[in-house]
DNA sequence: AGCCTTCCCTAACATACATCAAGCAGAATA
DNA sequence: TATTCTGCTTGATGTATGTTAGGGAAGGCT
C-alpha cells in the first residue's frame, strides 16, 4: 500500500530513503465502504487524498437538488475539494465512494511543513496541479468542439478504468447529458 | 508600467527592493497591434505573459476550421498556452490580440532561476495556477448546471471588463453557443 | 426463494439551440 | 463622400437532447 504511493511519486521526483520515511510519516490511512461520504458542503477541507484502491466521485448539488459529478478518482489519483483545499474555504462538493476504497490522507498543515523540509515536494504537487489544470482545459475544449457521442467515446478511451466501473448514468452526468441520451448514443455504436 | 506588475504581485507576496529589481530584470516588454498573433500551433512556448494593457484571446482551431475561444486576458491577467508552457510541448492554441496590447514576457528558463533565487515566487505562481484551476472548475460546473442565458449573465457579471470590450460573437464562441443564440438571449433581457 | 433496489433501455413528445439566409447599422478605408 | 467591412439581429426550418412514462434485467437483501 505504501509502495503504491512511493511508486506514484517516484515517477516525478526521486527521494532518498530518509525522505521517503518522512513523507510516509505524514500519511494516514482511511478505509471507506461503498457510498460513504468523505466530505460534504460546509466541511472544513484540511486534507487531500491519494486513492490506493477503490473509486470515488466528487459532485456538486445545485439549488434544484440536481447532482453534477465534476470528478471521478480511481487508483493512483488524488481527490479532494481542491478549491476549498487551496483557498482554506469550506467545501462546496460532496466526496463519496462509488466502491469500497482505501485512501491515504495528507493534512494540509503537514504538507506545508513537508515543503519546507523537502522542497522537491513543491515540484511534485505543482506537477499535480498543472496536470489537473490541463485535464480541465482539455475537458472544456472537448465540450466546445465535440458532440456528446464524440465526448462519450473520448471518455471511454481516456478513462477505461473508470468507464468499466461506474454506472452509465454517472458517466452521463459527468458529460452533462441525461442517461436516456447516453442510451441512445450507445445504441448507435 | 512596471508598477502595474509590482502592484499585482504585492497582493500575494511581499518583496524587498532588491527582489523587485531582480524580478523586473527578467521581464521584457512586448507591444502588439490589433489582431496580431503572439503564439500559433506548433510554436515552442517558452514564455508566459502579463497583460499590462489591452485584450487578448486564446483559441483552438479544430479540424473543421472552427475557432473555439478558451480564454480571454485583459489588464492584470496572465496568458500563454499554459499546457504547452507547463509541459515543454508545442503550442496547440493561437494567442491573438483583440486590441492593441502591451505585455510583459517572462521566459520559462528565467522563471526557474527566479524560483531558486527567490522562493517566494514559487508561492506566487502556485497561486496563479490554483486560481486558474478554480476558474476552469467553476466554468465546467456552470456549463453542467446552467442554461446558456444564465451562463451569459454570469459571464457579464464576472467579467464586465471583457464583456464591454470584445464583440458579442466572441462571447458566444467562448460560451459555446452561436451568435444568433446570443442575440436571442440578449433580446429577452 | 421472493422481494426490493438499482441500473438500463425505449418510445412519444417538448424544448433549446443550430443552421441557413438575409438585412441593417456603424465603423473603417480609399 | 462612397464603398467596404464588421458586427448584430431576425425569421424559418432542422437537429440534438430533455422530459415523461414505462418496462425489464440483474444484483442485493431478508
Short mmCIF file of C-alpha atoms (C1' of nucleotides) in Angstrom, two decimals:
data_model
loop_
_atom_site.label_atom_id
_atom_site.label_comp_id
_atom_site.label_asym_id
_atom_site.label_seq_id
_atom_site.Cartn_x
_atom_site.Cartn_y
_atom_site.Cartn_z
CA UNK A 1 0.00 0.00 0.00
CA UNK A 2 2.75 2.46 0.86
CA UNK A 3 4.67 1.13 -2.10
CA UNK A 4 1.80 2.29 -4.32
CA UNK A 5 2.23 5.91 -3.40
CA UNK A 6 6.01 5.70 -3.44
CA UNK A 7 5.88 4.31 -6.96
CA UNK A 8 3.46 7.06 -7.91
CA UNK A 9 5.77 9.74 -6.62
CA UNK A 10 8.96 8.23 -8.00
CA UNK A 11 7.66 8.88 -11.49
CA UNK A 12 8.20 12.59 -10.93
CA UNK A 13 10.74 13.07 -8.17
CA UNK A 14 13.50 11.00 -6.69
CA UNK A 15 13.52 10.58 -2.91
CA UNK A 16 16.17 9.26 -0.57
CA UNK A 17 15.23 6.58 1.91
CA UNK A 18 15.01 9.19 4.65
CA UNK A 19 12.83 11.41 2.56
CA UNK A 20 10.54 8.52 1.82
CA UNK A 21 10.22 7.76 5.51
CA UNK A 22 9.43 11.35 6.30
CA UNK A 23 6.81 11.50 3.60
CA UNK A 24 5.19 8.26 4.71
CA UNK A 25 5.09 9.56 8.27
CA UNK A 26 2.59 12.26 7.34
CA UNK A 27 0.16 9.90 5.64
CA UNK A 28 -2.74 8.33 7.41
CA UNK A 29 -4.86 5.54 6.03
CA UNK A 30 -8.58 5.82 5.59
CA UNK A 31 -10.83 2.89 4.74
CA UNK A 32 -14.30 3.64 3.44
CA UNK A 33 -17.24 1.48 2.48
CA UNK A 34 -19.38 1.86 -0.58
CA UNK A 35 -21.43 5.06 -0.81
CA UNK A 36 -19.65 6.57 2.13
CA UNK A 37 -19.26 10.35 2.37
CA UNK A 38 -15.76 11.68 2.82
CA UNK A 39 -16.53 15.40 2.56
CA UNK A 40 -19.77 17.34 2.40
CA UNK A 41 -20.50 21.05 1.74
CA UNK A 42 -19.59 23.30 4.61
CA UNK A 43 -16.90 20.94 5.89
CA UNK A 44 -13.50 22.35 6.52
CA UNK A 45 -11.17 20.81 3.95
CA UNK A 46 -7.84 20.21 5.55
CA UNK A 47 -6.72 17.22 3.53
CA UNK A 48 -6.23 15.79 0.11
CA UNK A 49 -6.38 12.09 -0.57
CA UNK A 50 -4.41 9.61 -2.63
CA UNK A 51 -6.52 6.66 -3.82
CA UNK A 52 -4.79 3.36 -3.04
CA UNK A 53 -7.78 1.31 -4.13
CA UNK A 54 -11.38 1.95 -5.00
CA UNK A 55 -13.36 4.55 -6.88
CA UNK A 56 -14.87 7.85 -5.80
CA UNK A 57 -16.88 10.73 -7.21
CA UNK A 58 -16.86 14.44 -6.37
CA UNK A 59 -20.15 16.13 -7.06
CA UNK A 60 -21.96 19.41 -6.59
CA UNK A 61 -25.60 19.59 -5.55
CA UNK A 62 -27.33 22.59 -7.09
CA UNK A 63 -30.24 24.54 -5.64
CA UNK A 64 -32.73 22.39 -7.54
CA UNK A 65 -31.32 19.29 -5.93
CA UNK A 66 -29.56 18.08 -9.05
CA UNK A 67 -26.23 16.35 -8.72
CA UNK A 68 -23.37 17.26 -11.04
CA UNK A 69 -20.37 14.98 -10.96
CA UNK A 70 -17.29 17.01 -11.62
CA UNK A 71 -14.60 14.45 -10.95
CA UNK A 72 -14.03 10.70 -10.56
CA UNK A 73 -10.98 9.27 -8.87
CA UNK A 74 -9.53 5.76 -9.02
CA UNK A 75 -6.25 4.14 -8.03
CA UNK A 76 -3.18 6.36 -8.26
CA UNK A 77 -5.27 9.51 -8.42
CA UNK A 78 -5.73 12.36 -5.97
CA UNK A 79 -9.03 13.71 -4.81
CA UNK A 80 -10.35 16.47 -2.61
CA UNK A 81 -12.45 19.56 -2.98
CA UNK A 82 -9.37 21.24 -4.35
CA UNK A 83 -10.80 24.74 -4.45
CA UNK A 84 -11.62 24.57 -0.77
CA UNK A 85 -8.28 22.93 -0.07
CA UNK A 86 -6.29 25.61 -1.92
CA UNK A 87 -8.27 28.54 -0.58
CA UNK A 88 -8.86 27.45 3.02
CA UNK A 89 -12.55 27.67 2.29
CA UNK A 90 -15.45 25.40 3.29
CA UNK A 91 -16.23 22.55 0.92
CA UNK A 92 -18.73 23.04 -1.86
CA UNK A 93 -18.62 19.46 -3.08
CA UNK A 94 -19.61 16.05 -1.81
CA UNK A 95 -16.88 13.42 -2.00
CA UNK A 96 -18.44 9.98 -1.97
CA UNK A 97 -17.18 6.50 -2.63
CA UNK A 98 -18.62 4.50 -5.51
CA UNK A 99 -16.81 1.36 -4.36
CA UNK A 100 -15.14 0.36 -1.12
CA UNK A 101 -11.98 2.43 -1.07
CA UNK A 102 -8.66 2.79 0.69
CA UNK A 103 -7.18 6.27 0.76
CA UNK A 104 -4.06 7.90 2.11
CA UNK A 105 -4.75 11.26 3.66
CA UNK A 106 -2.37 14.20 3.73
CA UNK A 107 -3.20 17.08 6.02
CA UNK A 108 -2.54 20.50 4.55
CA UNK A 109 -0.53 21.63 7.58
CA UNK A 110 1.75 18.62 7.31
CA UNK A 111 2.14 19.30 3.63
CA UNK A 112 3.34 22.85 4.25
CA UNK A 113 5.93 21.52 6.67
CA UNK A 114 6.96 18.93 4.12
CA UNK A 115 7.53 21.67 1.54
CA UNK A 116 9.96 23.35 3.90
CA UNK A 117 11.82 20.19 4.79
CA UNK A 118 11.86 18.56 1.38
CA UNK A 119 11.38 21.18 -1.32
CA UNK A 120 11.16 18.53 -4.03
CA UNK A 121 7.58 18.10 -2.98
CA UNK A 122 6.81 21.63 -4.16
CA UNK A 123 7.67 20.38 -7.59
CA UNK A 124 5.70 17.18 -7.21
CA UNK A 125 2.50 18.86 -6.14
CA UNK A 126 2.94 21.61 -8.69
CA UNK A 127 3.01 18.90 -11.33
CA UNK A 128 -0.23 17.54 -9.90
CA UNK A 129 -1.90 20.93 -10.08
CA UNK A 130 -0.72 21.64 -13.59
CA UNK A 131 -1.83 18.18 -14.64
CA UNK A 132 -5.26 18.86 -13.18
CA UNK A 133 -5.37 22.22 -14.95
CA UNK A 134 -4.50 20.58 -18.24
CA UNK A 135 -7.19 17.97 -17.75
CA UNK A 136 -9.87 20.57 -17.06
CA UNK A 137 -8.79 22.62 -20.05
CA UNK A 138 -8.99 19.60 -22.25
CA UNK A 139 -12.47 18.90 -20.94
CA UNK A 140 -13.65 22.39 -21.76
CA UNK A 141 -12.17 22.26 -25.22
CA UNK A 142 -13.87 18.93 -25.85
CA UNK A 143 -17.23 20.27 -24.80
CA UNK A 144 -16.74 23.26 -27.11
CA UNK A 145 -15.87 21.26 -30.16
CA UNK A 146 -17.42 17.82 -29.90
CA UNK A 147 -20.94 16.45 -29.75
CA UNK A 148 -21.99 14.19 -26.93
CA UNK A 149 -21.23 11.00 -28.80
CA UNK A 150 -17.69 12.04 -29.56
CA UNK A 151 -17.22 13.10 -25.95
CA UNK A 152 -18.51 9.76 -24.68
CA UNK A 153 -16.09 7.90 -26.92
CA UNK A 154 -13.27 10.12 -25.81
CA UNK A 155 -14.18 9.47 -22.19
CA UNK A 156 -14.15 5.71 -22.74
CA UNK A 157 -10.80 5.88 -24.49
CA UNK A 158 -9.24 8.18 -21.92
CA UNK A 159 -10.60 6.58 -18.78
CA UNK A 160 -11.35 2.88 -19.42
CA UNK A 161 -10.69 2.10 -15.77
CA UNK A 162 -13.49 4.44 -14.80
CA UNK A 163 -15.85 3.56 -17.60
CA UNK A 164 -15.97 -0.10 -16.70
CA UNK A 165 -16.57 0.53 -13.00
CA UNK A 166 -19.08 3.32 -12.71
CA UNK A 167 -22.74 3.18 -13.71
CA UNK A 168 -23.53 4.64 -17.10
CA UNK A 169 -25.79 7.26 -15.60
CA UNK A 170 -22.77 8.57 -13.66
CA UNK A 171 -20.89 8.93 -16.94
CA UNK A 172 -23.87 10.66 -18.49
CA UNK A 173 -23.97 13.02 -15.55
CA UNK A 174 -20.27 13.77 -15.79
CA UNK A 175 -20.70 14.51 -19.51
CA UNK A 176 -23.64 16.78 -18.77
CA UNK A 177 -26.24 14.68 -20.61
CA UNK A 178 -29.22 12.66 -19.44
CA UNK A 179 -28.95 8.87 -19.10
CA UNK A 180 -31.57 8.42 -21.83
CA UNK A 181 -29.36 10.34 -24.23
CA UNK A 182 -26.41 8.16 -23.33
CA UNK A 183 -28.51 5.08 -24.03
CA UNK A 184 -29.29 6.42 -27.50
CA UNK A 185 -25.63 7.16 -28.14
CA UNK A 186 -24.56 3.69 -27.05
CA UNK A 187 -27.22 2.15 -29.24
CA UNK A 188 -25.65 3.80 -32.27
CA UNK A 189 -22.24 2.34 -31.56
CA UNK B 1 4.07 50.05 -16.37
CA UNK B 2 6.43 48.17 -14.10
CA UNK B 3 4.42 49.47 -11.19
CA UNK B 4 1.41 47.60 -12.57
CA UNK B 5 3.03 44.22 -12.23
CA UNK B 6 4.62 45.09 -8.90
CA UNK B 7 1.23 46.07 -7.55
CA UNK B 8 -0.20 42.85 -8.95
CA UNK B 9 2.41 40.75 -7.21
CA UNK B 10 2.33 42.64 -3.93
CA UNK B 11 -1.23 41.43 -3.42
CA UNK B 12 0.14 37.96 -2.78
CA UNK B 13 3.77 38.20 -1.75
CA UNK B 14 5.95 40.87 -0.23
CA UNK B 15 9.22 41.67 -1.99
CA UNK B 16 12.22 43.69 -0.88
CA UNK B 17 13.53 46.38 -3.16
CA UNK B 18 16.31 44.06 -4.29
CA UNK B 19 13.88 41.29 -5.01
CA UNK B 20 11.72 43.66 -7.01
CA UNK B 21 14.72 44.72 -9.08
CA UNK B 22 15.66 41.15 -9.73
CA UNK B 23 12.17 40.26 -10.81
CA UNK B 24 11.88 43.26 -13.09
CA UNK B 25 15.20 42.35 -14.68
CA UNK B 26 13.75 39.16 -16.16
CA UNK B 27 10.79 40.88 -17.77
CA UNK B 28 10.80 42.11 -21.32
CA UNK B 29 8.18 44.32 -22.85
CA UNK B 30 6.20 43.37 -25.91
CA UNK B 31 3.97 45.75 -27.82
CA UNK B 32 1.42 44.27 -30.20
CA UNK B 33 -1.07 45.79 -32.59
CA UNK B 34 -4.69 44.74 -33.01
CA UNK B 35 -5.22 41.23 -34.40
CA UNK B 36 -1.57 40.35 -34.01
CA UNK B 37 -0.54 36.74 -33.36
CA UNK B 38 1.60 36.07 -30.32
CA UNK B 39 1.66 32.27 -30.48
CA UNK B 40 0.44 29.78 -33.07
CA UNK B 41 0.17 25.98 -33.03
CA UNK B 42 3.50 24.22 -33.26
CA UNK B 43 5.38 27.12 -31.75
CA UNK B 44 7.69 26.42 -28.89
CA UNK B 45 6.17 28.06 -25.82
CA UNK B 46 8.96 29.38 -23.68
CA UNK B 47 7.16 32.28 -22.09
CA UNK B 48 4.11 33.42 -20.25
CA UNK B 49 2.82 36.96 -20.45
CA UNK B 50 1.44 39.50 -18.04
CA UNK B 51 -1.04 41.91 -19.67
CA UNK B 52 -0.16 45.50 -18.87
CA UNK B 53 -2.79 46.90 -21.19
CA UNK B 54 -5.02 45.57 -23.92
CA UNK B 55 -7.09 42.47 -24.51
CA UNK B 56 -6.25 39.07 -25.98
CA UNK B 57 -7.89 35.76 -26.81
CA UNK B 58 -6.51 32.23 -26.80
CA UNK B 59 -8.27 29.94 -29.21
CA UNK B 60 -8.09 26.46 -30.67
CA UNK B 61 -8.75 25.76 -34.34
CA UNK B 62 -10.35 22.36 -34.82
CA UNK B 63 -10.03 20.11 -37.85
CA UNK B 64 -13.18 21.59 -39.40
CA UNK B 65 -11.66 25.04 -39.24
CA UNK B 66 -13.84 26.20 -36.37
CA UNK B 67 -12.37 28.50 -33.77
CA UNK B 68 -13.01 27.86 -30.09
CA UNK B 69 -12.00 30.62 -27.72
CA UNK B 70 -10.87 29.09 -24.48
CA UNK B 71 -9.55 32.15 -22.70
CA UNK B 72 -9.60 35.95 -22.77
CA UNK B 73 -7.00 38.07 -20.99
CA UNK B 74 -7.11 41.72 -20.03
CA UNK B 75 -5.05 44.00 -17.77
CA UNK B 76 -3.55 42.34 -14.74
CA UNK B 77 -4.07 38.88 -16.16
CA UNK B 78 -1.63 36.26 -17.39
CA UNK B 79 -1.80 34.46 -20.67
CA UNK B 80 0.03 31.77 -22.54
CA UNK B 81 -0.69 28.32 -23.92
CA UNK B 82 -0.27 27.07 -20.38
CA UNK B 83 -0.40 23.40 -21.22
CA UNK B 84 2.47 23.79 -23.65
CA UNK B 85 4.27 26.03 -21.21
CA UNK B 86 3.95 23.59 -18.29
CA UNK B 87 4.80 20.51 -20.35
CA UNK B 88 7.51 21.84 -22.65
CA UNK B 89 5.29 20.93 -25.55
CA UNK B 90 4.49 22.72 -28.81
CA UNK B 91 1.60 25.14 -28.70
CA UNK B 92 -1.88 23.95 -29.58
CA UNK B 93 -3.52 27.35 -29.31
CA UNK B 94 -3.41 30.64 -31.13
CA UNK B 95 -2.84 33.67 -28.93
CA UNK B 96 -4.08 36.77 -30.67
CA UNK B 97 -4.70 40.34 -29.63
CA UNK B 98 -8.22 41.73 -29.80
CA UNK B 99 -6.94 45.27 -29.08
CA UNK B 100 -3.53 46.85 -29.19
CA UNK B 101 -1.73 45.40 -26.21
CA UNK B 102 1.33 45.80 -24.05
CA UNK B 103 2.65 42.66 -22.41
CA UNK B 104 5.47 41.74 -20.09
CA UNK B 105 7.12 38.50 -21.06
CA UNK B 106 8.72 36.02 -18.68
CA UNK B 107 10.86 33.30 -20.14
CA UNK B 108 10.46 29.91 -18.54
CA UNK B 109 14.19 29.48 -18.00
CA UNK B 110 14.45 32.79 -16.20
CA UNK B 111 11.48 31.80 -14.10
CA UNK B 112 13.15 28.61 -12.93
CA UNK B 113 16.21 30.62 -11.91
CA UNK B 114 13.96 33.07 -10.12
CA UNK B 115 12.40 30.22 -8.14
CA UNK B 116 15.84 29.24 -6.90
CA UNK B 117 16.90 32.74 -6.01
CA UNK B 118 13.64 33.99 -4.57
CA UNK B 119 11.49 31.05 -3.47
CA UNK B 120 8.55 33.35 -2.71
CA UNK B 121 7.83 33.26 -6.40
CA UNK B 122 7.08 29.56 -6.14
CA UNK B 123 4.21 30.57 -3.94
CA UNK B 124 3.13 33.39 -6.21
CA UNK B 125 2.95 31.30 -9.35
CA UNK B 126 1.36 28.42 -7.47
CA UNK B 127 -1.40 30.82 -6.50
CA UNK B 128 -1.79 31.74 -10.16
CA UNK B 129 -2.09 28.09 -11.19
CA UNK B 130 -4.54 27.23 -8.45
CA UNK B 131 -6.56 30.33 -9.32
CA UNK B 132 -6.66 29.20 -12.93
CA UNK B 133 -7.68 25.71 -11.87
CA UNK B 134 -10.51 27.12 -9.77
CA UNK B 135 -11.69 29.27 -12.63
CA UNK B 136 -11.79 26.32 -15.03
CA UNK B 137 -13.60 24.18 -12.50
CA UNK B 138 -16.16 26.88 -11.98
CA UNK B 139 -16.65 27.10 -15.72
CA UNK B 140 -17.29 23.38 -16.02
CA UNK B 141 -19.71 23.42 -13.14
CA UNK B 142 -21.60 26.31 -14.69
CA UNK B 143 -21.92 24.55 -18.00
CA UNK B 144 -23.21 21.45 -16.18
CA UNK B 145 -25.89 23.24 -14.23
CA UNK B 146 -26.91 26.38 -16.09
CA UNK B 147 -28.54 27.14 -19.40
CA UNK B 148 -26.93 29.48 -21.89
CA UNK B 149 -28.81 32.53 -20.67
CA UNK B 150 -27.72 32.04 -17.10
CA UNK B 151 -24.15 31.46 -18.24
CA UNK B 152 -24.17 34.62 -20.31
CA UNK B 153 -25.40 36.64 -17.35
CA UNK B 154 -22.79 35.05 -15.13
CA UNK B 155 -20.12 35.92 -17.66
CA UNK B 156 -21.24 39.56 -17.80
CA UNK B 157 -21.27 39.77 -14.02
CA UNK B 158 -17.91 38.08 -13.56
CA UNK B 159 -16.02 39.74 -16.39
CA UNK B 160 -17.56 43.16 -17.16
CA UNK B 161 -14.18 44.41 -18.33
CA UNK B 162 -14.15 41.73 -21.01
CA UNK B 163 -17.82 41.91 -21.88
CA UNK B 164 -17.70 45.56 -22.81
CA UNK B 165 -14.59 45.20 -24.96
CA UNK B 166 -14.99 42.08 -27.02
CA UNK B 167 -17.52 41.52 -29.80
CA UNK B 168 -20.60 39.59 -28.80
CA UNK B 169 -19.81 36.80 -31.20
CA UNK B 170 -16.57 36.22 -29.28
CA UNK B 171 -18.55 35.86 -26.08
CA UNK B 172 -20.93 33.49 -27.82
CA UNK B 173 -17.97 31.46 -29.01
CA UNK B 174 -16.42 31.32 -25.54
CA UNK B 175 -19.76 30.16 -24.13
CA UNK B 176 -20.04 27.51 -26.82
CA UNK B 177 -23.16 28.92 -28.47
CA UNK B 178 -23.83 30.52 -31.83
CA UNK B 179 -24.06 34.31 -32.20
CA UNK B 180 -27.68 34.01 -33.27
CA UNK B 181 -28.49 32.30 -29.99
CA UNK B 182 -26.74 35.04 -28.06
CA UNK B 183 -28.77 37.65 -29.90
CA UNK B 184 -31.96 35.85 -28.89
CA UNK B 185 -30.82 35.64 -25.28
CA UNK B 186 -29.97 39.33 -25.21
CA UNK B 187 -33.31 40.17 -26.71
CA UNK B 188 -35.03 38.54 -23.73
CA UNK B 189 -33.12 40.62 -21.19
"C1'" DA C 1 -36.87 -18.10 -2.89
"C1'" DG C 2 -39.21 -13.73 -3.01
"C1'" DC C 3 -38.95 -9.01 -2.87
"C1'" DC C 4 -36.72 -4.71 -3.39
"C1'" DT C 5 -33.36 -1.74 -5.34
"C1'" DT C 6 -30.51 -0.31 -8.90
"C1'" DC C 7 -29.43 0.28 -13.50
"C1'" DC C 8 -30.53 0.48 -18.32
"C1'" DC C 9 -33.36 0.85 -22.35
"C1'" DT C 10 -37.25 2.51 -25.20
"C1'" DA C 11 -40.92 5.48 -27.17
"C1'" DA C 12 -43.51 9.70 -27.64
"C1'" DC C 13 -43.46 14.40 -27.28
"C1'" DA C 14 -41.34 19.02 -25.96
"C1'" DT C 15 -37.61 22.23 -25.86
"C1'" DA C 16 -33.26 24.55 -26.67
"C1'" DC C 17 -30.23 25.63 -29.84
"C1'" DA C 18 -28.00 25.08 -34.58
"C1'" DT C 19 -28.20 26.18 -39.38
"C1'" DC C 20 -29.22 28.91 -43.24
"C1'" DA C 21 -30.37 33.16 -45.17
"C1'" DA C 22 -30.95 37.85 -45.30
"C1'" DG C 23 -30.99 42.66 -43.85
"C1'" DC C 24 -29.39 46.72 -41.21
"C1'" DA C 25 -26.28 49.97 -38.80
"C1'" DG C 26 -22.00 51.75 -37.68
"C1'" DA C 27 -17.07 51.98 -38.33
"C1'" DA C 28 -13.14 51.93 -41.23
"C1'" DT C 29 -10.93 52.82 -45.52
"C1'" DA C 30 -9.92 54.70 -50.05
"C1'" DT D 1 -18.19 61.08 -49.82
"C1'" DA D 2 -18.90 56.41 -51.33
"C1'" DT D 3 -17.75 51.85 -50.60
"C1'" DT D 4 -16.50 48.04 -47.96
"C1'" DC D 5 -16.11 45.62 -43.82
"C1'" DT D 6 -17.63 44.19 -39.37
"C1'" DG D 7 -20.87 43.07 -36.07
"C1'" DC D 8 -25.57 42.24 -34.87
"C1'" DT D 9 -30.35 40.94 -35.41
"C1'" DT D 10 -34.26 38.37 -37.26
"C1'" DG D 11 -37.08 34.55 -39.22
"C1'" DA D 12 -37.82 29.89 -40.90
"C1'" DT D 13 -36.51 25.30 -40.52
"C1'" DG D 14 -33.81 21.30 -38.76
"C1'" DT D 15 -31.46 18.63 -35.17
"C1'" DA D 16 -29.95 17.06 -30.78
"C1'" DT D 17 -31.27 16.40 -26.44
"C1'" DG D 18 -34.55 16.88 -22.39
"C1'" DT D 19 -38.73 15.19 -20.18
"C1'" DT D 20 -42.19 11.92 -19.09
"C1'" DA D 21 -43.59 7.35 -18.68
"C1'" DG D 22 -42.99 2.70 -18.58
"C1'" DG D 23 -40.81 -1.92 -18.74
"C1'" DG D 24 -37.17 -5.39 -17.99
"C1'" DA D 25 -32.87 -7.48 -16.11
"C1'" DA D 26 -29.51 -8.18 -12.64
"C1'" DG D 27 -27.92 -7.89 -8.09
"C1'" DG D 28 -28.58 -7.46 -3.18
"C1'" DC D 29 -31.04 -8.36 0.99
"C1'" DT D 30 -34.15 -10.78 4.12
#
